[in-house]
PDB file of C-alpha atoms in Angstrom:
ATOM      1  CA  MET A   1     -33.515  17.867 -11.276  1.00 46.00           C
ATOM      2  CA  LYS A   2     -30.279  17.058 -13.087  1.00 47.00           C
ATOM      3  CA  GLU A   3     -29.654  20.449 -14.261  1.00 48.00           C
ATOM      4  CA  ALA A   4     -30.489  21.470 -10.848  1.00 45.00           C
ATOM      5  CA  GLN A   5     -27.534  19.107  -9.957  1.00 48.00           C
ATOM      6  CA  LYS A   6     -25.131  20.329 -12.585  1.00 49.00           C
ATOM      7  CA  ASN A   7     -25.289  23.656 -10.283  1.00 48.00           C
ATOM      8  CA  VAL A   8     -24.962  22.429  -7.693  1.00 51.00           C
ATOM      9  CA  SER A   9     -20.902  22.791  -7.759  1.00 50.00           C
ATOM     10  CA  GLU A  10     -21.312  25.677  -9.980  1.00 50.00           C
ATOM     11  CA  VAL A  11     -23.307  28.720  -8.591  1.00 48.00           C
ATOM     12  CA  LYS A  12     -25.040  29.721  -5.752  1.00 58.00           C
ATOM     13  CA  LYS A  13     -28.619  30.987  -6.510  1.00 56.00           C
ATOM     14  CA  GLY A  14     -31.438  28.657  -5.313  1.00 62.00           C
ATOM     15  CA  TYR A  15     -29.360  27.028  -2.470  1.00 82.00           C
ATOM     16  CA  ASP A  16     -29.196  27.979   1.132  1.00 86.00           C
ATOM     17  CA  LEU A  17     -26.744  25.871   2.081  1.00 91.00           C
ATOM     18  CA  GLU A  18     -22.588  26.270   1.371  1.00 93.00           C
ATOM     19  CA  ILE A  19     -20.200  22.754   2.065  1.00 94.00           C
ATOM     20  CA  ILE A  20     -16.776  23.675   2.531  1.00 95.00           C
ATOM     21  CA  CYS A  21     -14.796  20.244   2.045  1.00 96.00           C
ATOM     22  CA  SER A  22     -11.105  19.135   3.101  1.00 95.00           C
ATOM     23  CA  ASP A  23      -9.803  20.470  -0.512  1.00 96.00           C
ATOM     24  CA  LYS A  24     -11.313  23.666   0.822  1.00 95.00           C
ATOM     25  CA  LYS A  25     -13.553  24.332  -2.634  1.00 96.00           C
ATOM     26  CA  LYS A  26     -17.188  25.448  -1.989  1.00 95.00           C
ATOM     27  CA  LEU A  27     -20.167  23.436  -3.062  1.00 95.00           C
ATOM     28  CA  TYR A  28     -23.638  24.404  -2.777  1.00 93.00           C
ATOM     29  CA  SER A  29     -26.877  22.451  -2.034  1.00 92.00           C
ATOM     30  CA  SER A  30     -30.630  22.536  -0.673  1.00 91.00           C
ATOM     31  CA  ARG A  31     -30.664  21.928   3.109  1.00 91.00           C
ATOM     32  CA  ALA A  32     -33.932  20.350   3.054  1.00 91.00           C
ATOM     33  CA  ILE A  33     -32.955  17.901  -0.035  1.00 92.00           C
ATOM     34  CA  LEU A  34     -29.674  16.983   1.749  1.00 92.00           C
ATOM     35  CA  ALA A  35     -31.857  16.137   5.361  1.00 91.00           C
ATOM     36  CA  ALA A  36     -34.278  14.012   3.512  1.00 93.00           C
ATOM     37  CA  SER A  37     -31.707  11.789   2.007  1.00 92.00           C
ATOM     38  CA  SER A  38     -30.137  10.615   5.673  1.00 91.00           C
ATOM     39  CA  GLU A  39     -30.863  10.700   9.004  1.00 93.00           C
ATOM     40  CA  VAL A  40     -26.699  11.868   9.422  1.00 92.00           C
ATOM     41  CA  PHE A  41     -27.413  15.157   7.202  1.00 91.00           C
ATOM     42  CA  ASN A  42     -30.728  15.625   9.050  1.00 91.00           C
ATOM     43  CA  GLY A  43     -29.150  15.126  12.661  1.00 90.00           C
ATOM     44  CA  LEU A  44     -26.364  17.309  11.267  1.00 87.00           C
ATOM     45  CA  LEU A  45     -28.303  20.345   9.740  1.00 89.00           C
ATOM     46  CA  TYR A  46     -31.279  20.274  12.408  1.00 89.00           C
ATOM     47  CA  ASN A  47     -29.809  19.782  15.556  1.00 78.00           C
ATOM     48  CA  GLY A  48     -30.526  22.765  17.241  1.00 73.00           C
ATOM     49  CA  MET A  49     -27.272  23.713  17.097  1.00 70.00           C
ATOM     50  CA  LYS A  50     -25.134  26.472  15.329  1.00 66.00           C
ATOM     51  CA  GLU A  51     -25.467  24.460  12.327  1.00 60.00           C
ATOM     52  CA  SER A  52     -29.290  24.892  12.024  1.00 63.00           C
ATOM     53  CA  TYR A  53     -28.750  28.560  11.913  1.00 70.00           C
ATOM     54  CA  GLU A  54     -25.807  28.834   9.672  1.00 79.00           C
ATOM     55  CA  LYS A  55     -25.832  28.919   5.719  1.00 87.00           C
ATOM     56  CA  GLN A  56     -22.287  27.206   6.215  1.00 89.00           C
ATOM     57  CA  ILE A  57     -20.964  23.962   7.077  1.00 90.00           C
ATOM     58  CA  CYS A  58     -17.627  22.256   6.801  1.00 92.00           C
ATOM     59  CA  LEU A  59     -16.762  18.876   6.164  1.00 93.00           C
ATOM     60  CA  PRO A  60     -13.126  18.209   6.698  1.00 93.00           C
ATOM     61  CA  THR A  61     -12.488  14.951   5.790  1.00 92.00           C
ATOM     62  CA  VAL A  62     -14.402  14.851   2.692  1.00 96.00           C
ATOM     63  CA  ASN A  63     -12.784  16.519  -0.472  1.00 95.00           C
ATOM     64  CA  SER A  64     -14.930  17.882  -3.063  1.00 95.00           C
ATOM     65  CA  SER A  65     -15.064  15.641  -5.843  1.00 94.00           C
ATOM     66  CA  VAL A  66     -16.273  12.785  -3.740  1.00 96.00           C
ATOM     67  CA  MET A  67     -18.891  15.089  -2.023  1.00 96.00           C
ATOM     68  CA  LYS A  68     -20.142  15.959  -5.668  1.00 95.00           C
ATOM     69  CA  ILE A  69     -20.809  12.484  -5.754  1.00 95.00           C
ATOM     70  CA  ILE A  70     -22.406  12.415  -2.677  1.00 95.00           C
ATOM     71  CA  LEU A  71     -24.711  15.400  -3.670  1.00 94.00           C
ATOM     72  CA  GLU A  72     -25.532  13.860  -6.878  1.00 93.00           C
ATOM     73  CA  TYR A  73     -26.832  10.652  -4.964  1.00 93.00           C
ATOM     74  CA  ALA A  74     -28.764  12.724  -2.690  1.00 92.00           C
ATOM     75  CA  TYR A  75     -30.618  14.701  -5.336  1.00 91.00           C
ATOM     76  CA  THR A  76     -31.461  11.784  -7.909  1.00 90.00           C
ATOM     77  CA  GLY A  77     -30.735   8.692  -6.104  1.00 89.00           C
ATOM     78  CA  SER A  78     -27.920   7.539  -8.795  1.00 88.00           C
ATOM     79  CA  ILE A  79     -24.451   8.488  -9.825  1.00 87.00           C
ATOM     80  CA  LYS A  80     -22.939   8.752 -13.253  1.00 79.00           C
ATOM     81  CA  GLU A  81     -19.905   9.876 -12.246  1.00 72.00           C
ATOM     82  CA  SER A  82     -17.587   7.002 -12.566  1.00 78.00           C
ATOM     83  CA  LEU A  83     -15.854   4.875  -9.531  1.00 87.00           C
ATOM     84  CA  THR A  84     -12.310   4.592 -10.146  1.00 88.00           C
ATOM     85  CA  LYS A  85      -9.325   3.377  -7.963  1.00 86.00           C
ATOM     86  CA  ASP A  86      -8.621   6.655  -7.244  1.00 90.00           C
ATOM     87  CA  ASN A  87     -11.779   7.676  -5.508  1.00 93.00           C
ATOM     88  CA  ILE A  88     -13.790   4.601  -4.804  1.00 95.00           C
ATOM     89  CA  ILE A  89     -12.692   3.932  -1.186  1.00 96.00           C
ATOM     90  CA  GLU A  90     -13.432   7.588  -0.364  1.00 96.00           C
ATOM     91  CA  VAL A  91     -16.974   7.489  -1.571  1.00 97.00           C
ATOM     92  CA  TYR A  92     -17.775   4.383   0.257  1.00 96.00           C
ATOM     93  CA  SER A  93     -16.469   6.016   3.603  1.00 96.00           C
ATOM     94  CA  ALA A  94     -18.640   8.969   3.062  1.00 96.00           C
ATOM     95  CA  ALA A  95     -21.521   6.749   1.822  1.00 96.00           C
ATOM     96  CA  ASP A  96     -20.917   4.797   5.396  1.00 94.00           C
ATOM     97  CA  TYR A  97     -20.304   7.932   7.159  1.00 93.00           C
ATOM     98  CA  PHE A  98     -23.709   9.591   5.872  1.00 94.00           C
ATOM     99  CA  GLN A  99     -25.543   6.466   5.812  1.00 94.00           C
ATOM    100  CA  LEU A 100     -26.434   6.231   2.431  1.00 95.00           C
ATOM    101  CA  LEU A 101     -27.161   2.592   2.382  1.00 94.00           C
ATOM    102  CA  ASP A 102     -28.029   2.399  -1.276  1.00 94.00           C
ATOM    103  CA  LEU A 103     -24.680   4.010  -2.281  1.00 95.00           C
ATOM    104  CA  ARG A 104     -22.676   2.343  -0.055  1.00 95.00           C
ATOM    105  CA  ASP A 105     -24.303  -0.883  -1.160  1.00 95.00           C
ATOM    106  CA  PHE A 106     -23.671   0.184  -4.797  1.00 94.00           C
ATOM    107  CA  VAL A 107     -20.258   0.548  -4.358  1.00 95.00           C
ATOM    108  CA  ILE A 108     -19.781  -2.757  -2.975  1.00 95.00           C
ATOM    109  CA  LYS A 109     -21.233  -4.177  -5.780  1.00 93.00           C
ATOM    110  CA  THR A 110     -19.175  -1.940  -8.389  1.00 90.00           C
ATOM    111  CA  VAL A 111     -15.647  -3.422  -6.244  1.00 91.00           C
ATOM    112  CA  LYS A 112     -17.021  -6.913  -6.769  1.00 91.00           C
ATOM    113  CA  ASN A 113     -17.138  -6.698 -10.775  1.00 87.00           C
ATOM    114  CA  VAL A 114     -13.668  -5.125 -10.465  1.00 83.00           C
ATOM    115  CA  LEU A 115     -12.426  -7.979  -8.616  1.00 85.00           C
ATOM    116  CA  LYS A 116     -14.235 -10.353 -10.715  1.00 82.00           C
ATOM    117  CA  SER A 117     -12.352  -9.215 -14.167  1.00 73.00           C
ATOM    118  CA  LYS A 118      -9.240 -10.513 -14.965  1.00 59.00           C
ATOM    119  CA  TYR A 119      -6.328  -9.981 -13.205  1.00 55.00           C
ATOM    120  CA  LYS A 120      -4.601  -7.117 -15.111  1.00 53.00           C
ATOM    121  CA  TYR A 121      -7.607  -4.926 -14.893  1.00 60.00           C
ATOM    122  CA  ASN A 122      -7.871  -6.374 -10.958  1.00 79.00           C
ATOM    123  CA  TYR A 123      -6.455  -3.019  -8.809  1.00 89.00           C
ATOM    124  CA  SER A 124      -7.425  -5.090  -5.346  1.00 93.00           C
ATOM    125  CA  PRO A 125      -3.988  -4.409  -4.239  1.00 95.00           C
ATOM    126  CA  GLU A 126      -3.869  -0.709  -4.898  1.00 95.00           C
ATOM    127  CA  LEU A 127      -7.440  -0.398  -3.355  1.00 95.00           C
ATOM    128  CA  LEU A 128      -6.452  -2.016   0.230  1.00 97.00           C
ATOM    129  CA  SER A 129      -3.344   0.299  -0.081  1.00 97.00           C
ATOM    130  CA  ARG A 130      -5.586   3.058  -0.491  1.00 96.00           C
ATOM    131  CA  ALA A 131      -8.172   1.905   2.343  1.00 96.00           C
ATOM    132  CA  VAL A 132      -5.431   0.609   4.931  1.00 97.00           C
ATOM    133  CA  GLU A 133      -3.980   4.452   4.370  1.00 95.00           C
ATOM    134  CA  THR A 134      -7.948   6.316   5.068  1.00 93.00           C
ATOM    135  CA  MET A 135     -10.230   4.137   6.532  1.00 93.00           C
ATOM    136  CA  ILE A 136     -10.553   2.831  10.366  1.00 89.00           C
ATOM    137  CA  LEU A 137      -9.497  -0.844   9.938  1.00 91.00           C
ATOM    138  CA  SER A 138     -12.661  -2.788  11.781  1.00 90.00           C
ATOM    139  CA  GLU A 139     -13.261  -6.601  11.219  1.00 89.00           C
ATOM    140  CA  ASP A 140     -17.022  -5.525  10.029  1.00 90.00           C
ATOM    141  CA  ASN A 141     -15.812  -3.506   7.383  1.00 93.00           C
ATOM    142  CA  ILE A 142     -17.533  -4.977   4.605  1.00 94.00           C
ATOM    143  CA  LEU A 143     -14.964  -3.591   1.822  1.00 96.00           C
ATOM    144  CA  LEU A 144     -12.164  -4.105   4.059  1.00 96.00           C
ATOM    145  CA  ASN A 145     -13.054  -7.685   4.134  1.00 96.00           C
ATOM    146  CA  LEU A 146     -13.508  -8.201   0.465  1.00 96.00           C
ATOM    147  CA  LEU A 147     -10.326  -6.437  -0.285  1.00 96.00           C
ATOM    148  CA  ILE A 148      -8.510  -8.742   2.063  1.00 97.00           C
ATOM    149  CA  GLU A 149     -10.243 -11.969   0.213  1.00 95.00           C
ATOM    150  CA  ALA A 150      -9.612 -10.737  -3.048  1.00 94.00           C
ATOM    151  CA  VAL A 151      -5.737  -9.878  -2.105  1.00 96.00           C
ATOM    152  CA  SER A 152      -5.414 -13.284   0.316  1.00 96.00           C
ATOM    153  CA  THR A 153      -6.421 -15.264  -3.276  1.00 94.00           C
ATOM    154  CA  THR A 154      -4.083 -13.519  -5.242  1.00 93.00           C
ATOM    155  CA  PRO A 155      -0.524 -15.123  -5.283  1.00 95.00           C
ATOM    156  CA  LEU A 156       1.822 -12.388  -3.765  1.00 96.00           C
ATOM    157  CA  ASN A 157       4.371 -13.472  -6.513  1.00 95.00           C
ATOM    158  CA  THR A 158       2.231 -11.476  -9.267  1.00 94.00           C
ATOM    159  CA  ILE A 159       1.242  -8.622  -7.592  1.00 96.00           C
ATOM    160  CA  LYS A 160       3.957  -5.919  -8.854  1.00 95.00           C
ATOM    161  CA  PHE A 161       5.995  -4.174  -6.270  1.00 96.00           C
ATOM    162  CA  GLY A 162       4.689  -0.452  -5.488  1.00 95.00           C
ATOM    163  CA  ARG A 163       1.453  -2.150  -5.898  1.00 96.00           C
ATOM    164  CA  LEU A 164       0.683  -3.084  -2.378  1.00 98.00           C
ATOM    165  CA  SER A 165       1.673  -0.545   0.450  1.00 98.00           C
ATOM    166  CA  ILE A 166       3.992  -2.008   3.531  1.00 98.00           C
ATOM    167  CA  ASN A 167       1.026  -1.031   5.401  1.00 98.00           C
ATOM    168  CA  ALA A 168      -1.580  -2.822   3.467  1.00 98.00           C
ATOM    169  CA  LEU A 169       0.903  -6.152   3.771  1.00 99.00           C
ATOM    170  CA  GLN A 170       0.834  -6.142   7.457  1.00 98.00           C
ATOM    171  CA  TYR A 171      -2.804  -5.918   7.574  1.00 98.00           C
ATOM    172  CA  LEU A 172      -3.122  -8.257   5.217  1.00 98.00           C
ATOM    173  CA  LEU A 173      -1.321 -10.944   6.885  1.00 98.00           C
ATOM    174  CA  SER A 174      -2.246  -9.821  10.495  1.00 97.00           C
ATOM    175  CA  CYS A 175      -5.907 -10.622   9.213  1.00 96.00           C
ATOM    176  CA  THR A 176      -4.914 -14.310   7.867  1.00 96.00           C
ATOM    177  CA  HIS A 177      -2.087 -15.216  10.364  1.00 95.00           C
ATOM    178  CA  LYS A 178      -3.661 -18.296  12.626  1.00 90.00           C
ATOM    179  CA  LYS A 179      -6.909 -17.693  10.711  1.00 93.00           C
ATOM    180  CA  LYS A 180      -8.811 -20.514   8.352  1.00 93.00           C
ATOM    181  CA  LYS A 181      -8.895 -17.955   5.341  1.00 92.00           C
ATOM    182  CA  PRO A 182      -8.176 -18.952   1.866  1.00 93.00           C
ATOM    183  CA  PHE A 183      -4.822 -17.755   0.987  1.00 96.00           C
ATOM    184  CA  ALA A 184      -2.858 -18.300  -2.253  1.00 95.00           C
ATOM    185  CA  THR A 185       0.837 -17.410  -0.963  1.00 96.00           C
ATOM    186  CA  PRO A 186       3.113 -20.204   0.556  1.00 96.00           C
ATOM    187  CA  GLU A 187       4.841 -18.903   3.594  1.00 96.00           C
ATOM    188  CA  TYR A 188       8.196 -18.496   2.277  1.00 96.00           C
ATOM    189  CA  ASP A 189       7.031 -16.750  -0.611  1.00 97.00           C
ATOM    190  CA  VAL A 190       5.087 -14.170   2.032  1.00 98.00           C
ATOM    191  CA  PHE A 191       9.085 -13.887   3.449  1.00 97.00           C
ATOM    192  CA  ARG A 192      10.588 -13.158   0.308  1.00 97.00           C
ATOM    193  CA  TYR A 193       7.690 -10.450  -0.635  1.00 98.00           C
ATOM    194  CA  SER A 194       8.062  -8.769   2.801  1.00 98.00           C
ATOM    195  CA  ALA A 195      11.504  -8.521   2.545  1.00 98.00           C
ATOM    196  CA  ILE A 196      12.002  -7.311  -0.726  1.00 98.00           C
ATOM    197  CA  LEU A 197       9.386  -4.911  -0.428  1.00 98.00           C
ATOM    198  CA  VAL A 198      10.858  -3.017   2.667  1.00 98.00           C
ATOM    199  CA  SER A 199      14.149  -2.933   1.122  1.00 97.00           C
ATOM    200  CA  LYS A 200      12.738  -1.129  -2.051  1.00 97.00           C
ATOM    201  CA  GLY A 201      11.602   1.138   0.208  1.00 96.00           C
ATOM    202  CA  ILE A 202      15.149   1.907   0.986  1.00 96.00           C
ATOM    203  CA  SER A 203      17.075   1.710  -2.022  1.00 96.00           C
ATOM    204  CA  ASN A 204      17.050  -0.015  -5.314  1.00 95.00           C
ATOM    205  CA  ASN A 205      20.906  -1.054  -4.919  1.00 95.00           C
ATOM    206  CA  THR A 206      19.506  -2.452  -1.007  1.00 96.00           C
ATOM    207  CA  SER A 207      16.413  -3.996  -3.079  1.00 96.00           C
ATOM    208  CA  LYS A 208      18.581  -5.570  -5.894  1.00 95.00           C
ATOM    209  CA  SER A 209      20.992  -6.988  -4.128  1.00 94.00           C
ATOM    210  CA  LEU A 210      18.322  -8.702  -1.547  1.00 95.00           C
ATOM    211  CA  THR A 211      16.717  -9.872  -4.382  1.00 94.00           C
ATOM    212  CA  LYS A 212      19.450 -12.066  -6.054  1.00 92.00           C
ATOM    213  CA  PHE A 213      19.525 -14.078  -2.461  1.00 92.00           C
ATOM    214  CA  LEU A 214      15.622 -14.246  -2.590  1.00 94.00           C
ATOM    215  CA  PRO A 215      14.578 -16.333  -5.465  1.00 93.00           C
ATOM    216  CA  THR A 216      11.214 -17.543  -5.462  1.00 93.00           C
ATOM    217  CA  LEU A 217      10.078 -21.008  -4.018  1.00 92.00           C
ATOM    218  CA  LYS A 218       9.278 -22.351  -7.501  1.00 90.00           C
ATOM    219  CA  GLN A 219      13.275 -20.909  -8.347  1.00 90.00           C
ATOM    220  CA  LEU A 220      14.437 -22.796  -5.115  1.00 87.00           C
ATOM    221  CA  LYS A 221      13.376 -26.040  -6.093  1.00 83.00           C
ATOM    222  CA  GLN A 222      14.929 -25.595  -9.428  1.00 82.00           C
ATOM    223  CA  PHE A 223      18.193 -23.945  -7.802  1.00 73.00           C
ATOM    224  CA  LYS A 224      18.243 -26.911  -5.138  1.00 66.00           C
ATOM    225  CA  ASN A 225      21.988 -26.526  -3.472  1.00 63.00           C
ATOM    226  CA  SER A 226      23.359 -23.545  -5.977  1.00 66.00           C
ATOM    227  CA  ILE A 227      21.934 -20.168  -3.402  1.00 69.00           C
ATOM    228  CA  LYS A 228      25.325 -19.089  -1.783  1.00 74.00           C
ATOM    229  CA  THR A 229      24.388 -16.289   0.781  1.00 76.00           C
ATOM    230  CA  ASP A 230      26.772 -13.910   1.416  1.00 74.00           C
ATOM    231  CA  SER A 231      25.351 -11.229   3.675  1.00 76.00           C
ATOM    232  CA  LYS A 232      28.457  -8.809   3.433  1.00 82.00           C
ATOM    233  CA  LEU A 233      27.054  -7.926  -0.169  1.00 87.00           C
ATOM    234  CA  ILE A 234      23.442  -7.207   1.192  1.00 90.00           C
ATOM    235  CA  PRO A 235      23.760  -3.273   2.407  1.00 93.00           C
ATOM    236  CA  ASN A 236      21.284  -2.099   4.778  1.00 95.00           C
ATOM    237  CA  ARG A 237      20.770  -5.303   6.712  1.00 92.00           C
ATOM    238  CA  GLN A 238      20.291  -3.567   9.877  1.00 93.00           C
ATOM    239  CA  ARG A 239      17.594  -1.193   8.635  1.00 96.00           C
ATOM    240  CA  ILE A 240      15.984  -4.539   6.701  1.00 96.00           C
ATOM    241  CA  ALA A 241      15.630  -6.103   9.391  1.00 94.00           C
ATOM    242  CA  LYS A 242      14.619  -3.260  11.841  1.00 95.00           C
ATOM    243  CA  GLU A 243      11.830  -1.965   9.562  1.00 96.00           C
ATOM    244  CA  LEU A 244      10.922  -6.010   8.668  1.00 96.00           C
ATOM    245  CA  GLU A 245       9.741  -6.626  12.289  1.00 94.00           C
ATOM    246  CA  ALA A 246       6.294  -5.077  11.856  1.00 95.00           C
ATOM    247  CA  LEU A 247       5.792  -7.689   9.030  1.00 97.00           C
ATOM    248  CA  VAL A 248       7.943 -10.525  10.420  1.00 95.00           C
ATOM    249  CA  LYS A 249       5.977 -11.055  13.737  1.00 94.00           C
ATOM    250  CA  PHE A 250       2.880 -12.471  11.195  1.00 96.00           C
ATOM    251  CA  ILE A 251       4.878 -14.879   9.307  1.00 95.00           C
ATOM    252  CA  ASP A 252       4.549 -18.473  10.348  1.00 92.00           C
ATOM    253  CA  PHE A 253       8.211 -19.767  10.057  1.00 91.00           C
ATOM    254  CA  ARG A 254       7.190 -23.013  10.888  1.00 89.00           C
ATOM    255  CA  ARG A 255       5.629 -23.763   7.456  1.00 92.00           C
ATOM    256  CA  ILE A 256       8.990 -22.976   6.224  1.00 91.00           C
ATOM    257  CA  GLY A 257      11.258 -26.045   5.255  1.00 89.00           C
ATOM    258  CA  GLU A 258      14.069 -26.104   7.786  1.00 87.00           C
ATOM    259  CA  GLN A 259      16.723 -26.340   4.966  1.00 87.00           C
ATOM    260  CA  ILE A 260      15.293 -23.022   3.257  1.00 90.00           C
ATOM    261  CA  ILE A 261      15.640 -21.684   6.805  1.00 89.00           C
ATOM    262  CA  THR A 262      19.167 -22.754   7.303  1.00 87.00           C
ATOM    263  CA  ASP A 263      20.515 -22.156   3.741  1.00 88.00           C
ATOM    264  CA  VAL A 264      18.238 -18.985   2.723  1.00 91.00           C
ATOM    265  CA  ILE A 265      16.784 -16.987   5.402  1.00 92.00           C
ATOM    266  CA  GLU A 266      19.242 -17.015   7.932  1.00 90.00           C
ATOM    267  CA  PRO A 267      22.249 -16.194   6.104  1.00 91.00           C
ATOM    268  CA  LEU A 268      20.773 -13.249   4.896  1.00 92.00           C
ATOM    269  CA  GLU A 269      20.704 -12.005   9.017  1.00 91.00           C
ATOM    270  CA  ILE A 270      17.606  -9.642   8.757  1.00 92.00           C
ATOM    271  CA  THR A 271      15.328 -11.466  10.935  1.00 88.00           C
ATOM    272  CA  PRO A 272      15.781 -12.562  14.688  1.00 76.00           C
ATOM    273  CA  THR A 273      16.915 -16.328  14.984  1.00 65.00           C
ATOM    274  CA  VAL A 274      13.929 -18.575  13.814  1.00 60.00           C
ATOM    275  CA  ALA A 275      15.631 -21.905  15.118  1.00 54.00           C
ATOM    276  CA  VAL A 276      12.341 -21.292  17.662  1.00 50.00           C
ATOM    277  CA  TYR A 277      10.133 -21.833  14.621  1.00 56.00           C
ATOM    278  CA  ARG A 278      11.466 -25.582  14.041  1.00 56.00           C
ATOM    279  CA  SER A 279       9.281 -28.327  14.565  1.00 55.00           C
ATOM    280  CA  ASN A 280       8.443 -31.694  13.719  1.00 49.00           C
ATOM    281  CA  LYS A 281       5.055 -31.292  13.505  1.00 59.00           C
ATOM    282  CA  THR A 282       3.533 -31.480   9.832  1.00 69.00           C
ATOM    283  CA  LEU A 283       2.310 -28.136   8.756  1.00 82.00           C
ATOM    284  CA  ASP A 284       0.984 -27.040   5.204  1.00 88.00           C
ATOM    285  CA  THR A 285       3.774 -24.589   3.576  1.00 90.00           C
ATOM    286  CA  THR A 286       1.021 -22.215   3.288  1.00 92.00           C
ATOM    287  CA  ARG A 287      -1.576 -20.448   5.748  1.00 92.00           C
ATOM    288  CA  GLY A 288      -5.180 -20.666   6.101  1.00 91.00           C
ATOM    289  CA  ILE A 289      -6.865 -22.704   3.738  1.00 88.00           C
ATOM    290  CA  PRO A 290      -4.309 -23.150   1.123  1.00 89.00           C
ATOM    291  CA  MET A 291      -5.705 -22.502  -2.283  1.00 78.00           C
ATOM    292  CA  LYS A 292      -5.114 -26.075  -4.027  1.00 66.00           C
ATOM    293  CA  TYR A 293      -7.330 -26.980  -1.399  1.00 48.00           C
ATOM    294  CA  TYR A 294      -9.761 -24.176  -1.719  1.00 46.00           C
ATOM    295  CA  ILE A 295     -12.831 -23.994  -4.248  1.00 44.00           C
ATOM    296  CA  SER A 296     -14.709 -20.733  -3.871  1.00 41.00           C
ATOM    297  CA  SER A 297     -18.427 -20.466  -3.525  1.00 32.00           C
TER     298      SER A 297
END
């Protein structure tokens, strides 16, 4: 069987189905074996329509490297191919689409093991970025929820810029906005990370200039009143403000101290007036269930 699987992507002999993948590469397989592995494949290949009679099917959303893993699983019930940050999201999506539930569970188990590793080996920000780019966003998606929890409980200041995309950050903030979920980053640092991430997408000069006036919350406590912001020294302020809008609507400025708002945020001139968010109501500086109160089960 292993030798047969080796031939799936190499030769046509002995196979009655040609699969054209999204990257236009062709793979070969047995129609009967695929149909037996999944009700979705069975419905696709024996539906009485043209796919039931033609020797060729097109899978426009699955590339050949992922399809090889799907075929390996269909033939052997296991996979030897390594799951990496470059293919794990696509393999999960394909397993979910074809309703290969054991393979889907295996991917989830693999991701959980990765997330338990030390931070330098934990690529949850990259996985979330990839998932948001390629998957249908749903509250019922097990993998998405797993990644949201992993990134939520990681301080944003420890995630190097470039690892987490703007779209992934927006999805993270939307999923945790006004929700009782564990969260590790104070709201001011959420704003800081969002603003700098947006500025990095504009230019290095813009990012460097903005970063000078946006220290971390920990640094602010050390600097006290020594931060003097001159918005004229920040290029592309209007563009920053425009691109930051999608993130700002998921930031709760009521959780940021009034002095920080007046001395640090408002002088930047990259947000709408946040005076309306000032409140005498005592709120924790971190959204959801702040990590200092949260003990993971």
